[in-house]
Amino acid sequence: MRLNSLSLRGFRNYRDLQADFVPGVNLILGDNAQGKTNLLEAIFYLSTGHGFRTRKEQELIQFGADFADLEARVFSQERDKTLRAVLFSVRRPRQLYLGGVKQKTFSGLQGVLTTVLFCPEDLLVLKTGASARRKLLDNALCQLRPGYDRALTEYNRLLDHKSRILKDFREQPGLVDTLPDFNLRMAQVGSLLIGYRANYLQKLDRCTAYYHREFSGGRESLQLSYKTVSTISNPLAPRQVLEQQILAHQEAHLRAELESGQCLTGPHKDDFDVVLDEVSLKAFGSQGQTRTAAISLKLAEREIFRDDTGEEPVLLLDDVLSELDARRQDFVLNQIKTGQVFITCCEKDRWSELGKVTMIEGGRVMDS
Ligand code: ATP
Ligand code: MG
């Protein structure tokens, strides 16, 4: 899979951009705040249907512009394809096109351009709060499984609603009667999410362990383990079993939820643990071990995408190489010799020989 060209109008700081890319390494160079990350975000948008620094569509549209128009020419599933998204600053739904044909929802574009994004925050993903790790799972699964994307949207909608009920029921006691219905639907949709996550984590565990072992010269062994609703004994169990176990957890926590006014039970609290040589990485890992594990996790993500779709996803490395020491840079660069890669960085000479250089200045491509 590869991105051959991109045109942007009114996207972030790009008024009018037209850029062509090569199949291998594309270096996006430029000083700070010139638009390097914005360019990756545009690519990410066409692959996932949202930005990676915001969920707010408005923020992606250039200040003062009425709309943003993103178009990519992609070679995918052995064919040339065109992806296009037009976002509007006024309340008007976005327009999505595949090969010029209008699509009702983003699922029409899903899987055409798959990307694995790696940025400096991802180096901390194993040390910070659980939400960063859930986001990592969600980003991958939303691209790989349209069913997951739909279930997640529905789950979040139910969660919002239930949270409002738990906040407001004191003023409107009748609301409590609607809780069983919400709990049942959240258990149904939640069991789907848990099933997908458990399967994905099983693969991620195997692949990440492989890369980490390679990286540490066989010295360290790493394991991922899924943490979900505590009544679930086996997250790989059939859906109906998961559903019953979620319902049991909800029942046991009903009083606590009413007292705290918060939704305490369900996969929106999911997390995964990383264990390094039988010790929790989060609690005891050194900075170097944490970074190595994070890199392994990203390389594993890319490999799962490749196995799953039969195509190499486009790798987006935003400023991440400059954050790594020489040994880790080499490891990453050696592992990404195949497929298309976009690397953003500020210095010109360091990696310039790796591939095609695109110089960005103030939202414009300069002759390099
Ligand atoms: P760094 O090297 O610091 O990471 P960068 O080249 O990656 O810099 P970007 O994050 O891509 O920089 O671009 C940041 C610039 O884009 C900022 O100056 C910001 O004000 C501008 N920008 C962001 N959103 C918009 C928008 N909606 N309209 C216009 N400009 C925007
Ligand atoms: Mg940047």
Tab-separated table of C-alpha atoms and ligand atoms in Angstrom:
chain	number	residue	atom	x	y	z
A	1	MET	CA	0.000	0.000	0.000
A	2	ARG	CA	1.247	3.473	-0.693
A	3	LEU	CA	0.247	7.085	-0.824
A	4	ASN	CA	1.268	8.550	-4.172
A	5	SER	CA	0.136	12.107	-3.727
A	6	LEU	CA	-1.764	14.400	-1.461
A	7	SER	CA	-3.551	17.678	-2.060
A	8	LEU	CA	-4.832	19.855	0.723
A	9	ARG	CA	-6.907	23.010	0.634
A	10	GLY	CA	-7.727	24.850	3.819
A	11	PHE	CA	-6.467	22.064	6.047
A	12	ARG	CA	-4.721	23.386	9.212
A	13	ASN	CA	-1.955	25.725	7.979
A	14	TYR	CA	-2.133	24.441	4.375
A	15	ARG	CA	-3.942	26.844	2.084
A	16	ASP	CA	-3.116	24.932	-1.048
A	17	LEU	CA	-0.729	22.018	-1.072
A	18	GLN	CA	0.107	19.505	-3.730
A	19	ALA	CA	2.789	16.931	-2.933
A	20	ASP	CA	3.983	13.691	-4.521
A	21	PHE	CA	5.596	10.895	-2.573
A	22	VAL	CA	7.834	7.911	-3.238
A	23	PRO	CA	7.103	4.283	-2.276
A	24	GLY	CA	9.955	4.031	0.281
A	25	VAL	CA	11.053	6.668	2.780
A	26	ASN	CA	9.629	10.194	2.602
A	27	LEU	CA	11.318	12.746	4.814
A	28	ILE	CA	9.237	15.732	5.757
A	29	LEU	CA	11.697	18.392	6.848
A	30	GLY	CA	11.176	21.874	8.210
A	31	ASP	CA	11.576	24.131	11.205
A	32	ASN	CA	9.172	24.075	14.124
A	33	ALA	CA	5.540	25.040	13.497
A	34	GLN	CA	5.803	24.882	9.685
A	35	GLY	CA	3.239	22.121	9.188
A	36	LYS	CA	5.096	18.799	9.299
A	37	THR	CA	2.775	17.185	11.838
A	38	ASN	CA	-0.222	18.739	10.091
A	39	LEU	CA	0.766	16.907	6.925
A	40	LEU	CA	0.868	13.563	8.768
A	41	GLU	CA	-2.436	14.413	10.392
A	42	ALA	CA	-4.024	14.889	6.966
A	43	ILE	CA	-2.801	11.444	5.925
A	44	PHE	CA	-4.055	10.024	9.220
A	45	TYR	CA	-7.440	11.665	8.689
A	46	LEU	CA	-7.930	10.023	5.319
A	47	SER	CA	-7.028	6.694	6.859
A	48	THR	CA	-9.067	6.842	10.080
A	49	GLY	CA	-11.682	9.546	9.613
A	50	HIS	CA	-10.347	11.757	12.398
A	51	GLY	CA	-7.326	13.824	13.375
A	52	PHE	CA	-4.859	12.523	15.918
A	53	ARG	CA	-4.512	15.673	17.960
A	54	THR	CA	-8.176	16.511	18.128
A	55	ARG	CA	-11.588	14.956	17.687
A	56	LYS	CA	-12.994	18.340	16.723
A	57	GLU	CA	-13.394	18.624	12.989
A	58	GLN	CA	-13.483	22.442	13.199
A	59	GLU	CA	-9.906	22.590	14.395
A	60	LEU	CA	-8.714	20.880	11.235
A	61	ILE	CA	-10.101	23.619	9.004
A	62	GLN	CA	-7.797	26.540	8.362
A	63	PHE	CA	-8.569	29.543	10.541
A	64	GLY	CA	-11.049	31.728	8.665
A	65	ALA	CA	-11.708	29.184	5.887
A	66	ASP	CA	-15.160	27.782	5.091
A	67	PHE	CA	-14.019	24.276	4.342
A	68	ALA	CA	-11.077	21.912	4.163
A	69	ASP	CA	-10.581	19.649	1.183
A	70	LEU	CA	-8.255	16.654	1.462
A	71	GLU	CA	-7.517	14.361	-1.433
A	72	ALA	CA	-5.116	11.453	-1.700
A	73	ARG	CA	-4.133	9.197	-4.535
A	74	VAL	CA	-3.409	5.792	-3.125
A	75	PHE	CA	-2.245	2.473	-4.498
A	76	SER	CA	-4.062	-0.154	-2.467
A	77	GLN	CA	-5.412	-3.667	-3.027
A	78	GLU	CA	-3.525	-3.678	-6.365
A	79	ARG	CA	-5.365	-0.662	-7.704
A	80	ASP	CA	-5.109	3.123	-7.894
A	81	LYS	CA	-7.723	4.762	-5.727
A	82	THR	CA	-8.679	8.291	-4.790
A	83	LEU	CA	-9.806	9.244	-1.319
A	84	ARG	CA	-11.358	12.594	-0.614
A	85	ALA	CA	-12.868	14.317	2.404
A	86	VAL	CA	-14.425	17.758	2.531
A	87	LEU	CA	-15.048	19.251	5.982
A	88	PHE	CA	-17.199	22.311	6.573
A	89	SER	CA	-16.845	25.035	9.145
A	90	VAL	CA	-20.582	25.577	9.468
A	91	ARG	CA	-22.895	22.878	10.758
A	92	ARG	CA	-22.936	20.683	7.737
A	93	PRO	CA	-21.846	17.038	7.602
A	94	ARG	CA	-18.537	16.225	5.967
A	95	GLN	CA	-18.497	14.735	2.481
A	96	LEU	CA	-16.531	11.587	1.775
A	97	TYR	CA	-15.626	10.143	-1.601
A	98	LEU	CA	-13.957	7.001	-2.827
A	99	GLY	CA	-12.999	7.191	-6.490
A	100	GLY	CA	-15.336	10.170	-6.881
A	101	VAL	CA	-18.292	8.209	-5.527
A	102	LYS	CA	-19.909	9.732	-2.470
A	103	GLN	CA	-19.898	7.539	0.637
A	104	LYS	CA	-22.515	7.754	3.377
A	105	THR	CA	-20.111	7.099	6.231
A	106	PHE	CA	-16.404	6.725	6.728
A	107	SER	CA	-16.711	2.937	6.610
A	108	GLY	CA	-16.783	3.338	2.817
A	109	LEU	CA	-13.174	4.543	2.973
A	110	GLN	CA	-12.015	2.255	5.724
A	111	GLY	CA	-9.122	-0.048	4.951
A	112	VAL	CA	-8.170	1.734	1.710
A	113	LEU	CA	-5.301	3.579	3.369
A	114	THR	CA	-4.128	2.025	6.628
A	115	THR	CA	-1.585	3.814	8.768
A	116	VAL	CA	0.434	3.157	11.878
A	117	LEU	CA	1.319	6.382	13.642
A	118	PHE	CA	4.256	6.655	15.995
A	119	CYS	CA	4.927	9.904	17.854
A	120	PRO	CA	6.943	10.893	20.935
A	121	GLU	CA	3.929	10.513	23.260
A	122	ASP	CA	3.773	6.863	22.252
A	123	LEU	CA	7.171	6.363	23.872
A	124	LEU	CA	5.453	7.086	27.182
A	125	VAL	CA	2.364	5.013	26.516
A	126	LEU	CA	3.448	2.266	28.899
A	127	LYS	CA	4.084	4.693	31.764
A	128	THR	CA	1.080	6.996	31.609
A	129	GLY	CA	-2.591	6.470	32.406
A	130	ALA	CA	-4.764	3.713	30.966
A	131	SER	CA	-6.540	5.977	28.482
A	132	ALA	CA	-3.420	6.226	26.282
A	133	ARG	CA	-3.280	2.432	26.061
A	134	ARG	CA	-6.990	2.186	25.268
A	135	LYS	CA	-6.483	4.769	22.530
A	136	LEU	CA	-3.716	2.634	21.078
A	137	LEU	CA	-6.061	-0.366	20.926
A	138	ASP	CA	-8.936	1.724	19.590
A	139	ASN	CA	-6.858	3.325	16.832
A	140	ALA	CA	-5.666	-0.037	15.596
A	141	LEU	CA	-8.967	-1.874	15.860
A	142	CYS	CA	-11.032	0.928	14.311
A	143	GLN	CA	-8.872	0.617	11.204
A	144	LEU	CA	-8.805	-3.166	11.097
A	145	ARG	CA	-12.398	-3.959	12.066
A	146	PRO	CA	-15.294	-1.799	10.873
A	147	GLY	CA	-17.502	-3.700	13.354
A	148	TYR	CA	-15.297	-2.478	16.180
A	149	ASP	CA	-15.548	1.120	15.046
A	150	ARG	CA	-19.336	0.921	15.015
A	151	ALA	CA	-19.481	-0.813	18.389
A	152	LEU	CA	-17.147	1.742	19.972
A	153	THR	CA	-19.219	4.678	18.727
A	154	GLU	CA	-22.371	3.045	20.064
A	155	TYR	CA	-20.737	2.163	23.380
A	156	ASN	CA	-19.513	5.742	23.886
A	157	ARG	CA	-22.962	7.052	23.127
A	158	LEU	CA	-24.515	4.715	25.723
A	159	LEU	CA	-21.786	5.581	28.216
A	160	ASP	CA	-22.441	9.309	27.832
A	161	HIS	CA	-26.111	8.765	28.341
A	162	LYS	CA	-25.711	6.521	31.365
A	163	SER	CA	-23.235	8.964	32.916
A	164	ARG	CA	-25.788	11.747	32.587
A	165	ILE	CA	-28.425	9.585	34.255
A	166	LEU	CA	-26.087	8.845	37.151
A	167	LYS	CA	-25.469	12.559	37.558
A	168	ASP	CA	-29.049	13.720	37.267
A	169	PHE	CA	-31.126	10.992	38.949
A	170	ARG	CA	-31.280	12.823	42.295
A	171	GLU	CA	-33.297	15.608	40.706
A	172	GLN	CA	-35.251	13.189	38.518
A	173	PRO	CA	-35.564	9.884	40.447
A	174	GLY	CA	-37.546	8.292	37.609
A	175	LEU	CA	-34.337	8.111	35.570
A	176	VAL	CA	-33.112	5.195	37.704
A	177	ASP	CA	-35.729	2.981	36.071
A	178	THR	CA	-33.998	3.391	32.701
A	179	LEU	CA	-30.672	2.076	34.032
A	180	PRO	CA	-31.333	-1.676	33.553
A	181	ASP	CA	-31.978	-1.057	29.875
A	182	PHE	CA	-28.746	0.907	29.482
A	183	ASN	CA	-26.812	-1.712	31.410
A	184	LEU	CA	-28.111	-4.474	29.185
A	185	ARG	CA	-27.176	-2.642	25.983
A	186	MET	CA	-23.794	-1.671	27.356
A	187	ALA	CA	-23.164	-5.292	28.286
A	188	GLN	CA	-24.104	-6.393	24.766
A	189	VAL	CA	-21.950	-3.837	22.964
A	190	GLY	CA	-19.241	-4.016	25.645
A	191	SER	CA	-18.861	-7.769	25.208
A	192	LEU	CA	-18.169	-7.149	21.520
A	193	LEU	CA	-15.441	-4.624	22.315
A	194	ILE	CA	-13.857	-6.936	24.856
A	195	GLY	CA	-13.824	-9.828	22.403
A	196	TYR	CA	-12.088	-7.733	19.741
A	197	ARG	CA	-9.583	-6.331	22.212
A	198	ALA	CA	-8.760	-9.729	23.680
A	199	ASN	CA	-8.063	-11.159	20.239
A	200	TYR	CA	-5.972	-8.199	19.173
A	201	LEU	CA	-3.974	-8.215	22.412
A	202	GLN	CA	-3.220	-11.875	21.984
A	203	LYS	CA	-1.543	-11.126	18.644
A	204	LEU	CA	0.043	-7.942	19.940
A	205	ASP	CA	1.535	-9.866	22.853
A	206	ARG	CA	3.161	-12.421	20.578
A	207	CYS	CA	4.554	-9.850	18.146
A	208	THR	CA	5.707	-7.319	20.730
A	209	ALA	CA	7.511	-10.037	22.678
A	210	TYR	CA	9.336	-11.018	19.494
A	211	TYR	CA	10.564	-7.488	18.739
A	212	HIS	CA	11.512	-6.805	22.332
A	213	ARG	CA	13.533	-10.006	22.485
A	214	GLU	CA	15.320	-9.096	19.245
A	215	PHE	CA	16.006	-5.614	20.486
A	216	SER	CA	17.376	-6.653	23.855
A	217	GLY	CA	19.607	-9.298	22.278
A	218	GLY	CA	17.464	-12.072	23.765
A	219	ARG	CA	18.043	-10.831	27.306
A	220	GLU	CA	14.585	-9.589	28.212
A	221	SER	CA	11.235	-11.233	27.908
A	222	LEU	CA	8.076	-9.188	27.694
A	223	GLN	CA	4.413	-10.071	28.124
A	224	LEU	CA	1.184	-8.167	27.699
A	225	SER	CA	-1.872	-9.019	29.704
A	226	TYR	CA	-5.365	-7.688	29.217
A	227	LYS	CA	-7.119	-6.070	32.171
A	228	THR	CA	-10.850	-5.801	31.774
A	229	VAL	CA	-14.040	-6.062	33.852
A	230	SER	CA	-13.009	-8.092	36.909
A	231	THR	CA	-15.824	-10.653	36.742
A	232	ILE	CA	-14.612	-11.785	33.308
A	233	SER	CA	-12.600	-14.941	33.758
A	234	ASN	CA	-11.595	-15.393	30.128
A	235	PRO	CA	-11.923	-12.420	27.742
A	236	LEU	CA	-11.672	-14.821	24.795
A	237	ALA	CA	-14.849	-16.616	25.910
A	238	PRO	CA	-17.983	-16.507	23.718
A	239	ARG	CA	-19.870	-13.232	23.640
A	240	GLN	CA	-22.843	-14.469	25.632
A	241	VAL	CA	-20.571	-15.532	28.469
A	242	LEU	CA	-18.870	-12.125	28.518
A	243	GLU	CA	-22.246	-10.423	28.492
A	244	GLN	CA	-23.440	-12.350	31.554
A	245	GLN	CA	-20.231	-11.612	33.409
A	246	ILE	CA	-20.486	-7.892	32.635
A	247	LEU	CA	-24.082	-7.894	33.861
A	248	ALA	CA	-22.944	-9.507	37.105
A	249	HIS	CA	-20.314	-6.817	37.562
A	250	GLN	CA	-22.852	-4.068	36.891
A	251	GLU	CA	-25.224	-5.539	39.448
A	252	ALA	CA	-22.527	-5.711	42.107
A	253	HIS	CA	-21.586	-2.082	41.463
A	254	LEU	CA	-25.017	-0.509	41.110
A	255	ARG	CA	-25.025	0.963	44.589
A	256	ALA	CA	-21.498	2.331	44.214
A	257	GLU	CA	-22.437	3.889	40.883
A	258	LEU	CA	-25.488	5.610	42.354
A	259	GLU	CA	-23.451	6.854	45.313
A	260	SER	CA	-20.530	8.131	43.268
A	261	GLY	CA	-22.613	9.350	40.331
A	262	GLN	CA	-20.145	7.688	37.973
A	263	CYS	CA	-20.198	4.786	35.596
A	264	LEU	CA	-17.777	2.365	37.266
A	265	THR	CA	-18.213	-0.763	35.245
A	266	GLY	CA	-17.457	-1.638	31.630
A	267	PRO	CA	-14.698	-1.754	29.022
A	268	HIS	CA	-14.236	2.044	29.082
A	269	LYS	CA	-11.968	1.237	32.043
A	270	ASP	CA	-9.929	-1.403	30.192
A	271	ASP	CA	-6.156	-1.457	30.267
A	272	PHE	CA	-3.294	-3.808	29.604
A	273	ASP	CA	-0.263	-4.564	31.728
A	274	VAL	CA	3.232	-4.975	30.421
A	275	VAL	CA	5.352	-7.392	32.344
A	276	LEU	CA	9.078	-7.487	31.778
A	277	ASP	CA	10.855	-10.515	33.167
A	278	GLU	CA	7.913	-11.009	35.503
A	279	VAL	CA	7.977	-7.477	36.893
A	280	SER	CA	5.516	-4.704	36.000
A	281	LEU	CA	7.101	-2.359	33.496
A	282	LYS	CA	4.878	0.506	34.561
A	283	ALA	CA	6.046	0.304	38.151
A	284	PHE	CA	9.659	-0.752	37.726
A	285	GLY	CA	10.795	-0.337	34.125
A	286	SER	CA	13.772	1.907	33.413
A	287	GLN	CA	13.392	4.684	30.873
A	288	GLY	CA	15.347	2.688	28.303
A	289	GLN	CA	13.285	-0.464	28.851
A	290	THR	CA	10.070	1.528	28.556
A	291	ARG	CA	11.170	3.060	25.252
A	292	THR	CA	12.326	-0.247	23.851
A	293	ALA	CA	9.024	-1.850	24.784
A	294	ALA	CA	7.078	1.051	23.215
A	295	ILE	CA	9.030	0.725	19.963
A	296	SER	CA	8.405	-3.024	19.961
A	297	LEU	CA	4.715	-2.373	20.463
A	298	LYS	CA	4.577	-0.075	17.419
A	299	LEU	CA	6.550	-2.420	15.187
A	300	ALA	CA	4.214	-5.193	16.292
A	301	GLU	CA	1.200	-3.074	15.373
A	302	ARG	CA	2.610	-2.619	11.903
A	303	GLU	CA	3.204	-6.342	11.536
A	304	ILE	CA	-0.325	-7.238	12.624
A	305	PHE	CA	-1.710	-4.777	10.080
A	306	ARG	CA	0.411	-6.374	7.390
A	307	ASP	CA	-0.694	-9.902	8.307
A	308	ASP	CA	-4.293	-8.912	8.653
A	309	THR	CA	-4.759	-6.897	5.482
A	310	GLY	CA	-2.074	-8.535	3.347
A	311	GLU	CA	-0.582	-5.093	2.747
A	312	GLU	CA	2.105	-3.071	4.450
A	313	PRO	CA	0.464	-0.135	6.247
A	314	VAL	CA	1.920	3.326	5.755
A	315	LEU	CA	4.104	4.171	8.722
A	316	LEU	CA	3.974	7.720	10.061
A	317	LEU	CA	6.909	8.600	12.321
A	318	ASP	CA	6.297	12.032	13.761
A	319	ASP	CA	9.471	13.388	15.358
A	320	VAL	CA	10.102	10.064	16.961
A	321	LEU	CA	13.544	9.289	15.561
A	322	SER	CA	15.087	12.443	16.970
A	323	GLU	CA	13.846	11.335	20.394
A	324	LEU	CA	15.804	8.097	20.248
A	325	ASP	CA	19.471	7.330	20.856
A	326	ALA	CA	21.554	6.057	17.951
A	327	ARG	CA	21.126	2.371	18.822
A	328	ARG	CA	17.338	2.621	18.939
A	329	GLN	CA	17.257	4.717	15.775
A	330	ASP	CA	19.215	1.996	13.997
A	331	PHE	CA	16.903	-0.689	15.286
A	332	VAL	CA	13.835	1.131	14.015
A	333	LEU	CA	15.413	2.011	10.671
A	334	ASN	CA	16.529	-1.565	10.147
A	335	GLN	CA	13.050	-2.884	10.822
A	336	ILE	CA	11.305	-0.530	8.418
A	337	LYS	CA	13.163	-1.252	5.225
A	338	THR	CA	9.983	-2.365	3.512
A	339	GLY	CA	6.849	-0.393	2.887
A	340	GLN	CA	6.215	3.308	2.765
A	341	VAL	CA	7.305	5.536	5.620
A	342	PHE	CA	6.834	9.229	6.390
A	343	ILE	CA	9.394	10.652	8.780
A	344	THR	CA	9.179	14.195	10.066
A	345	CYS	CA	12.219	15.916	11.508
A	346	CYS	CA	13.858	19.311	11.787
A	347	GLU	CA	17.470	18.645	10.779
A	348	LYS	CA	18.332	18.429	7.141
A	349	ASP	CA	21.500	16.374	6.935
A	350	ARG	CA	20.958	13.509	9.376
A	351	TRP	CA	18.581	11.285	7.470
A	352	SER	CA	18.409	13.100	4.157
A	353	GLU	CA	20.031	10.231	2.310
A	354	LEU	CA	17.283	7.833	3.417
A	355	GLY	CA	14.740	8.889	0.840
A	356	LYS	CA	12.853	11.713	-0.820
A	357	VAL	CA	13.006	15.019	1.024
A	358	THR	CA	9.999	17.323	1.118
A	359	MET	CA	10.804	20.690	2.669
A	360	ILE	CA	7.907	22.424	4.370
A	361	GLU	CA	7.829	26.110	5.194
A	362	GLY	CA	4.757	27.945	6.426
A	363	GLY	CA	2.366	25.355	4.999
A	364	ARG	CA	4.066	25.254	1.610
A	365	VAL	CA	6.405	22.846	-0.119
A	366	MET	CA	9.782	24.411	-0.887
A	367	ASP	CA	12.205	23.295	-3.545
A	368	SER	CA	14.821	21.292	-1.669
B	1	ATP	P1	7.209	20.961	15.218
B	1	ATP	O1	8.533	20.748	14.574
B	1	ATP	O2	7.283	21.973	16.302
B	1	ATP	O3	6.512	19.720	15.610
B	1	ATP	P2	5.440	21.120	12.915
B	1	ATP	O4	6.101	21.509	11.644
B	1	ATP	O5	5.119	19.709	13.137
B	1	ATP	O6	6.314	21.713	14.119
B	1	ATP	P3	2.636	21.590	12.939
B	1	ATP	O7	2.161	21.109	14.263
B	1	ATP	O8	2.399	20.735	11.778
B	1	ATP	O9	4.151	22.021	13.085
B	1	ATP	O10	1.999	23.001	12.568
B	1	ATP	C1	1.760	23.898	13.558
B	1	ATP	C2	1.264	25.179	12.971
B	1	ATP	O11	0.010	25.013	12.316
B	1	ATP	C3	1.059	26.117	14.125
B	1	ATP	O12	1.725	27.326	13.862
B	1	ATP	C4	-0.414	26.288	14.190
B	1	ATP	O13	-0.794	27.569	14.594
B	1	ATP	C5	-0.858	26.003	12.769
B	1	ATP	N1	-2.239	25.525	12.745
B	1	ATP	C6	-2.787	24.500	13.415
B	1	ATP	N2	-4.093	24.382	13.174
B	1	ATP	C7	-4.385	25.362	12.296
B	1	ATP	C8	-5.590	25.787	11.668
B	1	ATP	N3	-6.753	25.165	11.872
B	1	ATP	N4	-5.513	26.841	10.817
B	1	ATP	C9	-4.342	27.467	10.595
B	1	ATP	N5	-3.187	27.143	11.178
B	1	ATP	C10	-3.208	26.097	12.020
B	2	MG	MG	5.375	18.421	14.731
